[in-house]
Amino acid sequence: MSVLRVEGLDLEVSGAPILRKVGLTVDPGEIVAITGESGSGKSMTALAVMRLLPSGITRTAGDIALEGQSLTAFSEKEMCQIRGGRIGMIFQEPMTALNPVQTIGDQVAETVRLHSGASRRAAFARAREVLNRVGLDEDRFPLSRYPHELSGGQRQRVMIALAIAERPALLIADEPTTALDVTTQAQILDLLKSLVSEYGMGLLIITHDLAVVAEFADRLVVMNDGQVVESGPTADVIAHQRHPYTKALFEASGHQAHLPPIPIRRSQRPLLDVRDVVRSYPKPRESLFKRPSRLVAVDGVSFSIHAGERVGLVGESGCGKSTLTRAILGLEPVQAGSIRVDGIPPDRAHGRVQVVFQDPYGSFNPRHKVSRLVSEPFHLLDTPPTGAERDRLVGETLEAVGLTRDAADRYIHQFSGGQRQRIAIARALILRPDLIVLDEAVSALDVSVRAKILDLLAGLSARFQLAYLFISHDLSVVRSITDRVMVMRAGQIVEEGPTSDVLGTPKHSYTRALIAAAPKLPERKEQEGSADVLERL
């Protein structure tokens, strides 16, 4: 008997069709992946299974059965027991799913008590057991820890502990590794695979990362426009790619941006010059009688970026990438060394260095129109443009990133994820900077949108002679969009050189470990017709 069986699932929200005749099964001990671009219906299918759809404005048809029982027959009270009990859910961003004012022990124990009625003592014992099982051992991670005291990967382990506390029959994971570096991602995927094998539960994973799918899932379901367009054993789907949309997704996953050659005269002064930079933070006092020690986040880092160069920076979470980025942007002081932008400190290089963040929606004020959001950097100028001149510059910049001028009069919630990232790039571009820092700027985008954004960045680099510092944990993206790459570990640059050399023939053991941990898209023969479909995505 299948753990989950979805048959002929239709879903309408406010009269608009969202899902159409969706069908899939998940068997005990099986990993089934749903993939597709944003808006294809992946997450809505998972929410329909959990019965977490908005009430009053949705209409569903078809059947969803859990271990042979139709979920449509259960009341909301009964579903509250099924959610977190027989069905576990792992969300994409654990920091927003966990309660920041409760300890991790309290949160896992609360789940146990709600679904099993266990005593407080028994619930905490179970919480300790499942936290140990997901790799958060008692010695290093006591139940008294709070979510903010953990890294991203550790918080995701807490989410997994919450989801498996009652040993569910079905585990649903919605983009569980999107924000994680490659080594942490590999550890989380190995953990999930071992839990599926150990507990015999079914796992339904939603992801846009086809390399993860290829190495992790037993069966693959491809969705487009609310429909299942192809499904079957993962190896079979990848080998044959019978549907044009599947071919287009795989084509986009292996997309290589065309980087036009930009002449770099090494005799010129570097645009960005970082020399022997040290940045450290005080650790919490262990005792009133001991001097506090310091955590060295950036330890003697030196490198330079010339005009027009595209440079990548990779490394695990906690290696110092973000600290170094804040120092380059002039947001944090350094204890030693120097940072110069064309010979001047970054806090005086007004507008010459701009940044594009990972989550554009979180970096924008949703109450303001795009025209104001894009023109925000004008406050750095001594005499900012106003009126018609300001509107002209905003319109030209929006067109430069592939949007229309009328986008200026809309709000950020009216755009898709890829369009929001284009607006974020427009905001960074409005002052015509010399250097743009991109901090995981495409990690949350699906493969087709990511391919377009990478092509956009390559084109802007050639058009405006921009230099990029591209920070990412996705080595395939770094390989596609950079000329040179630096590998950072424990606050130090351990390897640096041309991207093709460093990622093709790495010399440092840490670089080799990163490359080995990264999931790889299987080799395939060239598919006909995929380029046309990709153009329509």
Coordinates of C-alpha atoms in Angstrom, one line a residue:
M1 CA 0.0 0.0 0.0
S2 CA 1.3 3.5 -0.9
V3 CA 1.9 5.9 1.9
L4 CA 0.5 8.7 -0.2
R5 CA -1.7 8.5 -3.3
V6 CA -3.0 11.6 -5.1
E7 CA -5.5 11.0 -7.9
G8 CA -7.1 13.6 -10.2
L9 CA -6.4 16.5 -7.9
D10 CA -7.9 19.8 -9.1
L11 CA -7.5 23.0 -7.3
E12 CA -9.0 26.4 -7.9
V13 CA -8.2 29.6 -5.8
S14 CA -10.7 32.4 -6.2
G15 CA -12.0 30.7 -9.4
A16 CA -8.5 30.5 -11.0
P17 CA -7.3 27.0 -11.8
I18 CA -4.0 26.2 -10.0
L19 CA -3.8 22.4 -10.2
R20 CA -5.2 20.2 -12.9
K21 CA -5.6 16.4 -12.6
V22 CA -2.4 16.0 -10.5
G23 CA -1.6 12.4 -9.7
L24 CA 1.4 10.8 -7.9
T25 CA 2.2 8.1 -5.3
V26 CA 4.8 7.8 -2.6
D27 CA 5.6 4.3 -1.3
P28 CA 7.1 3.3 2.1
G29 CA 10.9 3.9 2.1
E30 CA 10.7 5.8 -1.2
I31 CA 11.9 9.3 -2.1
V32 CA 9.8 11.1 -4.7
A33 CA 10.9 14.5 -6.0
I34 CA 8.6 17.1 -7.5
T35 CA 10.4 19.6 -9.7
G36 CA 9.4 22.5 -12.0
E37 CA 9.8 26.3 -12.1
S38 CA 8.1 28.8 -9.8
G39 CA 4.4 28.7 -10.2
S40 CA 4.2 25.2 -11.6
G41 CA 2.2 24.0 -8.6
K42 CA 4.8 22.1 -6.6
S43 CA 4.2 23.8 -3.2
M44 CA 0.4 24.0 -3.8
T45 CA 0.4 20.2 -4.2
A46 CA 2.2 19.8 -0.9
L47 CA -0.2 22.3 0.8
A48 CA -3.2 20.4 -0.6
V49 CA -1.8 17.2 0.9
M50 CA -1.5 18.9 4.3
R51 CA -5.0 20.5 3.9
L52 CA -3.4 23.9 4.5
L53 CA -5.2 25.8 1.7
P54 CA -6.9 29.1 2.3
S55 CA -10.5 28.5 3.5
G56 CA -13.4 30.0 1.6
I57 CA -11.6 30.8 -1.6
T58 CA -10.4 27.4 -2.7
R59 CA -12.2 24.5 -4.4
T60 CA -10.7 21.0 -4.7
A61 CA -11.6 17.9 -6.5
G62 CA -10.0 14.4 -6.7
D63 CA -8.7 12.4 -3.8
I64 CA -5.7 12.4 -1.5
A65 CA -5.2 9.2 0.5
L66 CA -2.7 8.6 3.3
E67 CA -2.0 4.9 4.0
G68 CA -5.3 4.1 2.2
Q69 CA -7.4 6.6 4.1
S70 CA -8.9 9.6 2.3
L71 CA -7.8 12.8 3.9
T72 CA -10.8 14.6 2.5
A73 CA -13.0 12.7 5.0
F74 CA -11.2 14.0 8.1
S75 CA -12.3 17.1 10.1
E76 CA -10.0 20.0 10.8
K77 CA -9.5 18.7 14.4
E78 CA -8.5 15.3 13.1
M79 CA -6.1 16.9 10.5
C80 CA -4.4 18.8 13.3
Q81 CA -3.4 15.5 14.8
I82 CA -2.3 14.1 11.4
R83 CA -0.1 17.2 10.7
G84 CA 3.0 16.7 12.8
G85 CA 1.9 13.2 13.6
R86 CA 1.4 11.0 10.6
I87 CA 2.7 13.7 8.2
G88 CA 5.8 15.7 9.0
M89 CA 6.8 18.9 7.2
I90 CA 10.2 20.5 6.7
F91 CA 10.1 24.1 5.5
Q92 CA 12.6 25.9 3.3
E93 CA 13.6 28.6 5.8
P94 CA 13.9 27.2 9.4
M95 CA 14.5 30.6 11.0
T96 CA 11.0 31.7 10.1
A97 CA 9.5 28.3 11.0
L98 CA 11.1 28.1 14.4
N99 CA 10.0 30.1 17.4
P100 CA 12.9 32.5 18.2
V101 CA 11.9 32.9 21.9
Q102 CA 11.6 29.1 22.7
T103 CA 14.5 26.8 23.1
I104 CA 15.0 23.9 20.7
G105 CA 14.2 21.5 23.5
D106 CA 10.9 23.2 24.2
Q107 CA 9.8 23.2 20.6
V108 CA 10.5 19.6 19.9
A109 CA 9.0 18.5 23.2
E110 CA 5.9 20.6 22.5
T111 CA 5.3 18.6 19.3
V112 CA 5.6 15.3 21.2
R113 CA 3.2 16.4 23.9
L114 CA 0.6 17.7 21.4
H115 CA 0.5 14.5 19.4
S116 CA 1.1 11.8 21.9
G117 CA 0.0 13.3 25.2
A118 CA 3.3 12.3 26.8
S119 CA 4.4 13.8 30.1
R120 CA 6.8 16.7 30.2
R121 CA 9.6 14.5 31.3
A122 CA 8.9 11.9 28.6
A123 CA 8.5 14.6 26.0
F124 CA 11.9 16.1 26.8
A125 CA 13.5 12.6 26.7
R126 CA 12.0 12.1 23.3
A127 CA 13.2 15.5 22.2
R128 CA 16.8 14.7 23.3
E129 CA 16.6 11.3 21.4
V130 CA 15.5 12.8 18.1
L131 CA 17.9 15.7 18.3
N132 CA 20.7 13.2 18.9
R133 CA 19.5 11.2 15.9
V134 CA 19.7 14.3 13.6
G135 CA 23.3 15.0 14.6
L136 CA 22.8 17.6 17.4
D137 CA 24.4 15.6 20.2
E138 CA 23.8 16.4 23.8
D139 CA 27.3 17.6 24.7
R140 CA 27.5 20.3 22.1
F141 CA 23.8 21.2 21.6
P142 CA 21.9 21.1 25.0
L143 CA 18.1 21.5 24.9
S144 CA 18.5 25.0 26.3
R145 CA 19.9 26.4 23.0
Y146 CA 17.9 28.9 21.0
P147 CA 17.6 28.9 17.2
H148 CA 19.7 32.1 16.8
E149 CA 22.6 30.3 18.5
L150 CA 22.7 27.7 15.7
S151 CA 24.0 27.8 12.1
G152 CA 21.7 27.4 9.1
G153 CA 22.4 23.7 8.8
Q154 CA 21.9 23.1 12.5
R155 CA 18.6 24.9 12.4
Q156 CA 17.5 22.7 9.5
R157 CA 18.4 19.7 11.6
V158 CA 16.1 21.0 14.4
M159 CA 13.3 21.3 11.8
I160 CA 13.9 17.7 10.8
A161 CA 13.8 16.6 14.4
L162 CA 10.4 18.4 14.8
A163 CA 9.1 16.6 11.6
I164 CA 10.2 13.1 12.7
A165 CA 9.5 13.3 16.4
E166 CA 6.4 11.2 16.0
R167 CA 7.9 8.9 13.3
P168 CA 5.5 10.0 10.6
A169 CA 4.4 7.8 7.7
L170 CA 5.0 10.7 5.2
L171 CA 7.7 13.4 5.3
I172 CA 7.3 16.4 3.1
A173 CA 10.4 18.6 2.5
D174 CA 9.9 21.9 0.7
E175 CA 13.2 23.1 -0.7
P176 CA 15.0 21.9 2.4
T177 CA 18.6 22.7 1.2
T178 CA 18.2 25.8 -1.0
A179 CA 20.0 28.2 1.4
L180 CA 22.7 25.7 2.5
D181 CA 26.3 25.4 1.3
V182 CA 27.3 22.3 -0.6
T183 CA 28.8 20.4 2.3
T184 CA 25.9 21.1 4.7
Q185 CA 23.5 20.3 1.9
A186 CA 25.2 16.9 1.4
Q187 CA 25.0 16.2 5.1
I188 CA 21.3 17.1 5.3
L189 CA 20.4 15.0 2.2
D190 CA 22.4 12.0 3.6
L191 CA 20.5 12.4 6.9
L192 CA 17.1 12.5 5.2
K193 CA 18.0 9.4 3.1
S194 CA 19.1 7.5 6.2
L195 CA 15.9 8.5 8.1
V196 CA 13.8 7.2 5.2
S197 CA 15.6 3.9 5.2
E198 CA 15.6 3.6 9.0
Y199 CA 11.9 4.5 9.7
G200 CA 10.5 3.2 6.4
M201 CA 8.6 6.4 5.8
G202 CA 7.9 8.0 2.4
L203 CA 9.6 11.3 1.5
L204 CA 8.1 13.8 -0.9
I205 CA 10.8 16.5 -1.6
I206 CA 10.1 19.7 -3.6
T207 CA 13.1 21.2 -5.2
H208 CA 14.2 23.1 -8.3
D209 CA 17.8 21.6 -8.1
L210 CA 17.9 18.9 -10.7
A211 CA 21.4 17.9 -9.6
V212 CA 20.0 17.1 -6.2
V213 CA 17.1 15.2 -7.8
A214 CA 19.4 13.1 -9.9
E215 CA 21.5 11.9 -7.0
F216 CA 18.8 11.7 -4.3
A217 CA 15.3 10.7 -5.6
D218 CA 14.0 7.3 -6.5
R219 CA 11.2 8.8 -8.7
L220 CA 10.8 12.2 -10.3
V221 CA 7.6 14.1 -11.0
V222 CA 7.9 17.1 -13.4
M223 CA 5.2 19.8 -13.1
N224 CA 4.4 22.7 -15.4
D225 CA 1.4 25.1 -15.2
G226 CA -0.3 23.0 -12.5
Q227 CA 0.0 19.7 -14.3
V228 CA 2.2 16.6 -14.2
V229 CA 3.9 16.6 -17.6
E230 CA 6.3 13.7 -16.9
S231 CA 6.9 11.2 -14.1
G232 CA 8.7 7.9 -13.6
P233 CA 12.0 6.5 -12.1
T234 CA 14.5 9.3 -11.9
A235 CA 17.1 7.6 -14.0
D236 CA 14.5 7.0 -16.8
V237 CA 13.2 10.5 -16.8
I238 CA 16.7 12.0 -16.9
A239 CA 17.8 9.6 -19.7
H240 CA 14.9 10.1 -22.0
Q241 CA 13.4 13.5 -21.2
R242 CA 10.3 12.8 -23.2
H243 CA 8.5 16.0 -22.6
P244 CA 9.9 19.3 -24.1
Y245 CA 9.4 21.1 -20.8
T246 CA 11.6 18.5 -19.0
K247 CA 14.3 19.0 -21.7
A248 CA 14.1 22.7 -21.2
L249 CA 14.6 22.4 -17.4
F250 CA 17.7 20.3 -17.8
E251 CA 19.0 22.6 -20.5
A252 CA 18.6 25.6 -18.1
S253 CA 20.2 23.6 -15.2
G254 CA 23.4 23.2 -17.2
H255 CA 23.2 26.7 -18.7
Q256 CA 26.5 28.6 -19.2
A257 CA 26.4 32.4 -19.4
H258 CA 28.4 33.9 -22.3
L259 CA 31.1 36.1 -20.7
P260 CA 32.4 38.5 -23.2
P261 CA 36.1 39.1 -23.0
I262 CA 37.0 42.3 -21.2
P263 CA 40.6 43.6 -21.6
I264 CA 42.2 44.0 -18.2
R265 CA 45.4 46.0 -18.0
R266 CA 47.2 44.7 -14.9
S267 CA 49.4 47.8 -14.8
Q268 CA 46.4 49.8 -13.7
R269 CA 45.5 50.3 -10.1
P270 CA 43.0 47.6 -8.9
L271 CA 39.4 48.7 -8.6
L272 CA 39.1 46.8 -5.3
D273 CA 42.3 46.2 -3.3
V274 CA 42.0 44.1 0.0
R275 CA 45.3 43.8 1.9
D276 CA 45.9 41.7 5.0
V277 CA 42.4 42.3 6.4
V278 CA 41.6 41.0 9.9
R279 CA 38.1 41.2 11.4
S280 CA 37.4 39.6 14.8
Y281 CA 34.6 39.6 17.4
P282 CA 34.7 39.1 21.2
K283 CA 33.4 35.7 22.4
P284 CA 31.0 35.7 25.4
R285 CA 32.8 35.7 28.7
E286 CA 33.3 32.2 30.2
S287 CA 34.0 33.8 33.6
L288 CA 34.2 37.2 35.3
F289 CA 37.8 36.5 36.0
K290 CA 38.9 35.6 32.5
R291 CA 39.5 38.1 29.7
P292 CA 37.1 37.4 26.8
S293 CA 38.7 35.7 23.8
R294 CA 38.1 36.7 20.2
L295 CA 36.7 34.9 17.2
V296 CA 38.7 35.7 14.1
A297 CA 36.2 35.7 11.2
V298 CA 38.6 37.1 8.6
D299 CA 42.2 36.3 9.0
G300 CA 44.7 38.1 6.9
V301 CA 42.8 38.1 3.6
S302 CA 44.3 39.7 0.5
F303 CA 43.1 39.9 -3.0
S304 CA 42.3 42.4 -5.8
I305 CA 39.6 42.9 -8.4
H306 CA 40.3 45.0 -11.6
A307 CA 37.7 46.9 -13.6
G308 CA 35.4 44.5 -15.5
E309 CA 36.5 41.3 -13.7
R310 CA 33.9 38.8 -12.6
V311 CA 35.3 37.1 -9.4
G312 CA 33.6 34.4 -7.4
L313 CA 33.9 33.7 -3.6
V314 CA 32.9 30.3 -2.3
G315 CA 33.1 28.5 1.0
E316 CA 31.0 26.9 3.7
S317 CA 28.7 28.8 6.1
G318 CA 30.8 30.4 8.8
C319 CA 33.9 30.7 6.7
G320 CA 33.9 34.5 6.8
K321 CA 32.3 35.4 3.4
S322 CA 29.6 37.6 4.9
T323 CA 31.9 39.3 7.3
L324 CA 34.3 40.1 4.5
T325 CA 31.5 41.4 2.3
R326 CA 30.3 43.8 5.0
A327 CA 33.8 45.1 5.4
I328 CA 34.1 45.7 1.6
L329 CA 30.8 47.5 1.7
G330 CA 32.0 49.7 4.5
L331 CA 29.5 48.4 6.9
E332 CA 32.0 47.1 9.4
P333 CA 35.4 48.2 10.5
V334 CA 38.5 46.0 10.4
Q335 CA 41.1 45.5 13.1
A336 CA 44.0 45.2 10.7
G337 CA 44.8 45.6 7.0
S338 CA 43.2 47.9 4.5
I339 CA 40.4 47.9 1.9
R340 CA 40.5 50.4 -0.9
V341 CA 38.1 51.1 -3.8
D342 CA 40.1 52.8 -6.5
G343 CA 42.5 54.1 -3.8
I344 CA 39.9 55.4 -1.3
P345 CA 38.2 53.7 1.8
P346 CA 34.9 52.0 1.0
D347 CA 32.9 54.3 3.4
R348 CA 34.0 57.2 1.2
A349 CA 33.4 55.5 -2.1
H350 CA 29.8 56.6 -2.3
G351 CA 27.8 54.7 -4.9
R352 CA 30.9 53.1 -6.5
V353 CA 30.2 49.7 -4.8
Q354 CA 26.6 48.4 -4.7
V355 CA 25.1 45.1 -3.4
V356 CA 22.4 42.7 -4.5
F357 CA 21.0 40.5 -1.7
Q358 CA 19.8 36.9 -1.8
D359 CA 16.1 37.8 -0.9
P360 CA 15.0 40.8 -2.9
Y361 CA 11.5 40.8 -1.3
G362 CA 13.1 41.1 2.2
S363 CA 15.3 43.9 1.1
F364 CA 12.5 46.1 -0.2
N365 CA 9.9 48.2 1.6
P366 CA 6.6 46.7 0.4
R367 CA 4.8 50.0 0.9
H368 CA 6.8 51.9 -1.7
K369 CA 6.5 51.7 -5.5
V370 CA 9.3 50.4 -7.6
S371 CA 10.3 53.9 -8.7
R372 CA 11.2 54.9 -5.1
L373 CA 12.8 51.5 -4.4
V374 CA 15.1 51.7 -7.4
S375 CA 16.0 55.4 -6.8
E376 CA 16.9 54.9 -3.2
P377 CA 20.7 55.1 -3.9
F378 CA 20.3 58.7 -5.1
H379 CA 20.6 59.8 -1.5
L380 CA 24.3 59.1 -1.7
L381 CA 24.7 61.9 -4.2
D382 CA 25.4 65.5 -3.2
T383 CA 22.8 66.7 -5.6
P384 CA 20.3 63.9 -6.3
P385 CA 18.2 64.1 -9.5
T386 CA 14.6 65.1 -9.1
G387 CA 11.4 65.2 -11.2
A388 CA 11.7 64.3 -14.9
E389 CA 15.4 63.5 -14.7
R390 CA 14.9 61.1 -11.9
D391 CA 12.0 59.3 -13.7
R392 CA 14.2 59.1 -16.9
L393 CA 17.1 57.4 -15.0
V394 CA 14.7 55.0 -13.3
G395 CA 13.0 54.1 -16.6
E396 CA 16.3 53.6 -18.4
T397 CA 17.7 51.4 -15.7
L398 CA 14.6 49.2 -15.6
E399 CA 14.8 48.7 -19.3
A400 CA 18.5 47.8 -18.9
V401 CA 17.5 44.9 -16.7
G402 CA 14.8 43.7 -19.1
L403 CA 11.7 45.3 -17.5
T404 CA 9.4 48.0 -18.9
R405 CA 9.2 51.6 -17.8
D406 CA 5.7 51.1 -16.4
A407 CA 7.1 48.7 -13.8
A408 CA 8.1 51.9 -11.9
D409 CA 4.4 52.5 -10.9
R410 CA 3.8 49.1 -9.4
Y411 CA 4.5 47.6 -6.0
I412 CA 7.1 44.8 -5.3
H413 CA 4.5 42.2 -4.4
Q414 CA 3.1 42.4 -8.0
F415 CA 6.2 40.8 -9.5
S416 CA 7.6 37.3 -9.6
G417 CA 10.8 36.2 -7.9
G418 CA 12.9 36.6 -11.0
Q419 CA 11.4 40.1 -11.7
R420 CA 12.1 41.2 -8.1
Q421 CA 15.7 40.2 -8.5
R422 CA 15.9 42.2 -11.7
I423 CA 14.5 45.2 -9.7
A424 CA 17.2 44.6 -7.1
I425 CA 19.9 44.6 -9.8
A426 CA 18.3 47.8 -11.2
R427 CA 18.6 49.5 -7.7
A428 CA 22.3 48.4 -7.6
L429 CA 22.9 49.7 -11.2
I430 CA 21.1 53.1 -10.9
L431 CA 24.3 55.0 -9.9
R432 CA 26.4 53.2 -12.5
P433 CA 28.8 51.6 -9.9
D434 CA 32.2 50.2 -10.7
L435 CA 31.6 47.0 -8.6
I436 CA 28.5 45.1 -7.6
V437 CA 28.6 42.5 -4.8
L438 CA 26.1 39.7 -5.4
D439 CA 25.4 37.8 -2.2
E440 CA 23.7 34.5 -3.2
A441 CA 21.7 36.5 -5.7
V442 CA 20.3 33.5 -7.6
S443 CA 20.2 30.7 -5.1
A444 CA 16.5 31.0 -4.4
L445 CA 15.5 31.1 -8.1
D446 CA 14.3 28.2 -10.3
V447 CA 16.6 27.0 -13.0
S448 CA 15.0 28.8 -16.0
V449 CA 14.8 32.2 -14.2
R450 CA 18.4 31.7 -12.9
A451 CA 19.6 31.2 -16.4
K452 CA 18.1 34.4 -17.6
I453 CA 19.5 36.4 -14.6
L454 CA 23.0 35.0 -15.3
D455 CA 22.7 36.1 -18.9
L456 CA 21.5 39.5 -17.8
L457 CA 24.5 39.9 -15.5
A458 CA 26.9 38.8 -18.2
G459 CA 25.4 41.3 -20.6
L460 CA 25.4 44.2 -18.1
S461 CA 29.1 43.5 -17.4
A462 CA 29.9 44.0 -21.0
R463 CA 27.6 47.0 -21.5
F464 CA 28.6 49.0 -18.4
Q465 CA 32.2 47.6 -17.8
L466 CA 31.0 46.4 -14.4
A467 CA 33.1 44.3 -12.0
Y468 CA 31.3 41.6 -9.9
L469 CA 32.1 39.9 -6.7
F470 CA 29.8 36.9 -6.9
I471 CA 29.3 35.1 -3.6
S472 CA 27.6 31.7 -3.9
H473 CA 27.6 28.2 -2.6
D474 CA 26.4 26.8 -6.0
L475 CA 29.6 25.9 -7.8
S476 CA 27.8 25.4 -11.1
V477 CA 26.7 29.0 -11.0
V478 CA 30.2 30.2 -10.1
R479 CA 31.6 28.2 -13.0
S480 CA 29.1 29.9 -15.3
I481 CA 29.4 33.5 -14.4
T482 CA 33.0 34.2 -13.1
D483 CA 36.4 34.5 -14.7
R484 CA 38.3 33.9 -11.4
V485 CA 37.3 32.3 -8.1
M486 CA 38.5 32.4 -4.5
V487 CA 37.9 29.6 -2.0
M488 CA 37.5 30.7 1.6
R489 CA 37.9 28.5 4.7
A490 CA 38.1 29.5 8.4
G491 CA 38.6 33.2 7.5
Q492 CA 41.4 32.6 5.0
I493 CA 41.6 32.4 1.2
V494 CA 43.0 28.9 0.7
E495 CA 42.9 28.8 -3.1
E496 CA 42.6 31.3 -5.9
G497 CA 42.9 31.3 -9.7
P498 CA 41.0 31.1 -13.0
T499 CA 37.6 29.5 -12.4
S500 CA 38.2 26.7 -14.9
D501 CA 41.5 25.8 -13.2
V502 CA 40.3 26.0 -9.6
L503 CA 37.1 24.0 -10.2
G504 CA 38.6 21.8 -12.8
T505 CA 41.9 20.8 -11.2
P506 CA 41.7 21.9 -7.6
K507 CA 45.0 21.9 -5.6
H508 CA 43.8 22.4 -2.1
S509 CA 42.1 19.5 -0.2
Y510 CA 39.3 21.8 1.0
T511 CA 38.4 22.8 -2.6
R512 CA 38.4 19.2 -3.6
A513 CA 36.0 18.4 -0.7
L514 CA 33.7 21.2 -1.8
I515 CA 33.6 19.9 -5.4
A516 CA 33.0 16.3 -4.2
A517 CA 30.1 17.4 -2.0
A518 CA 28.3 19.3 -4.8
P519 CA 25.6 17.4 -6.5
K520 CA 26.2 16.9 -10.2
L521 CA 23.8 16.8 -13.1
P522 CA 24.4 13.6 -15.1
E523 CA 25.9 13.7 -18.5
R524 CA 23.4 13.6 -21.3
K525 CA 23.2 13.8 -25.0
E526 CA 22.2 17.1 -26.6
Q527 CA 18.4 17.4 -26.8
E528 CA 16.7 18.9 -29.8
G529 CA 14.0 21.5 -29.3
S530 CA 14.9 22.5 -25.7
A531 CA 16.1 25.9 -26.6
D532 CA 12.8 27.0 -28.0
V533 CA 10.9 25.8 -24.9
L534 CA 13.4 27.5 -22.6
E535 CA 12.8 30.8 -24.5
R536 CA 9.1 30.5 -23.7
L537 CA 9.6 29.8 -19.9

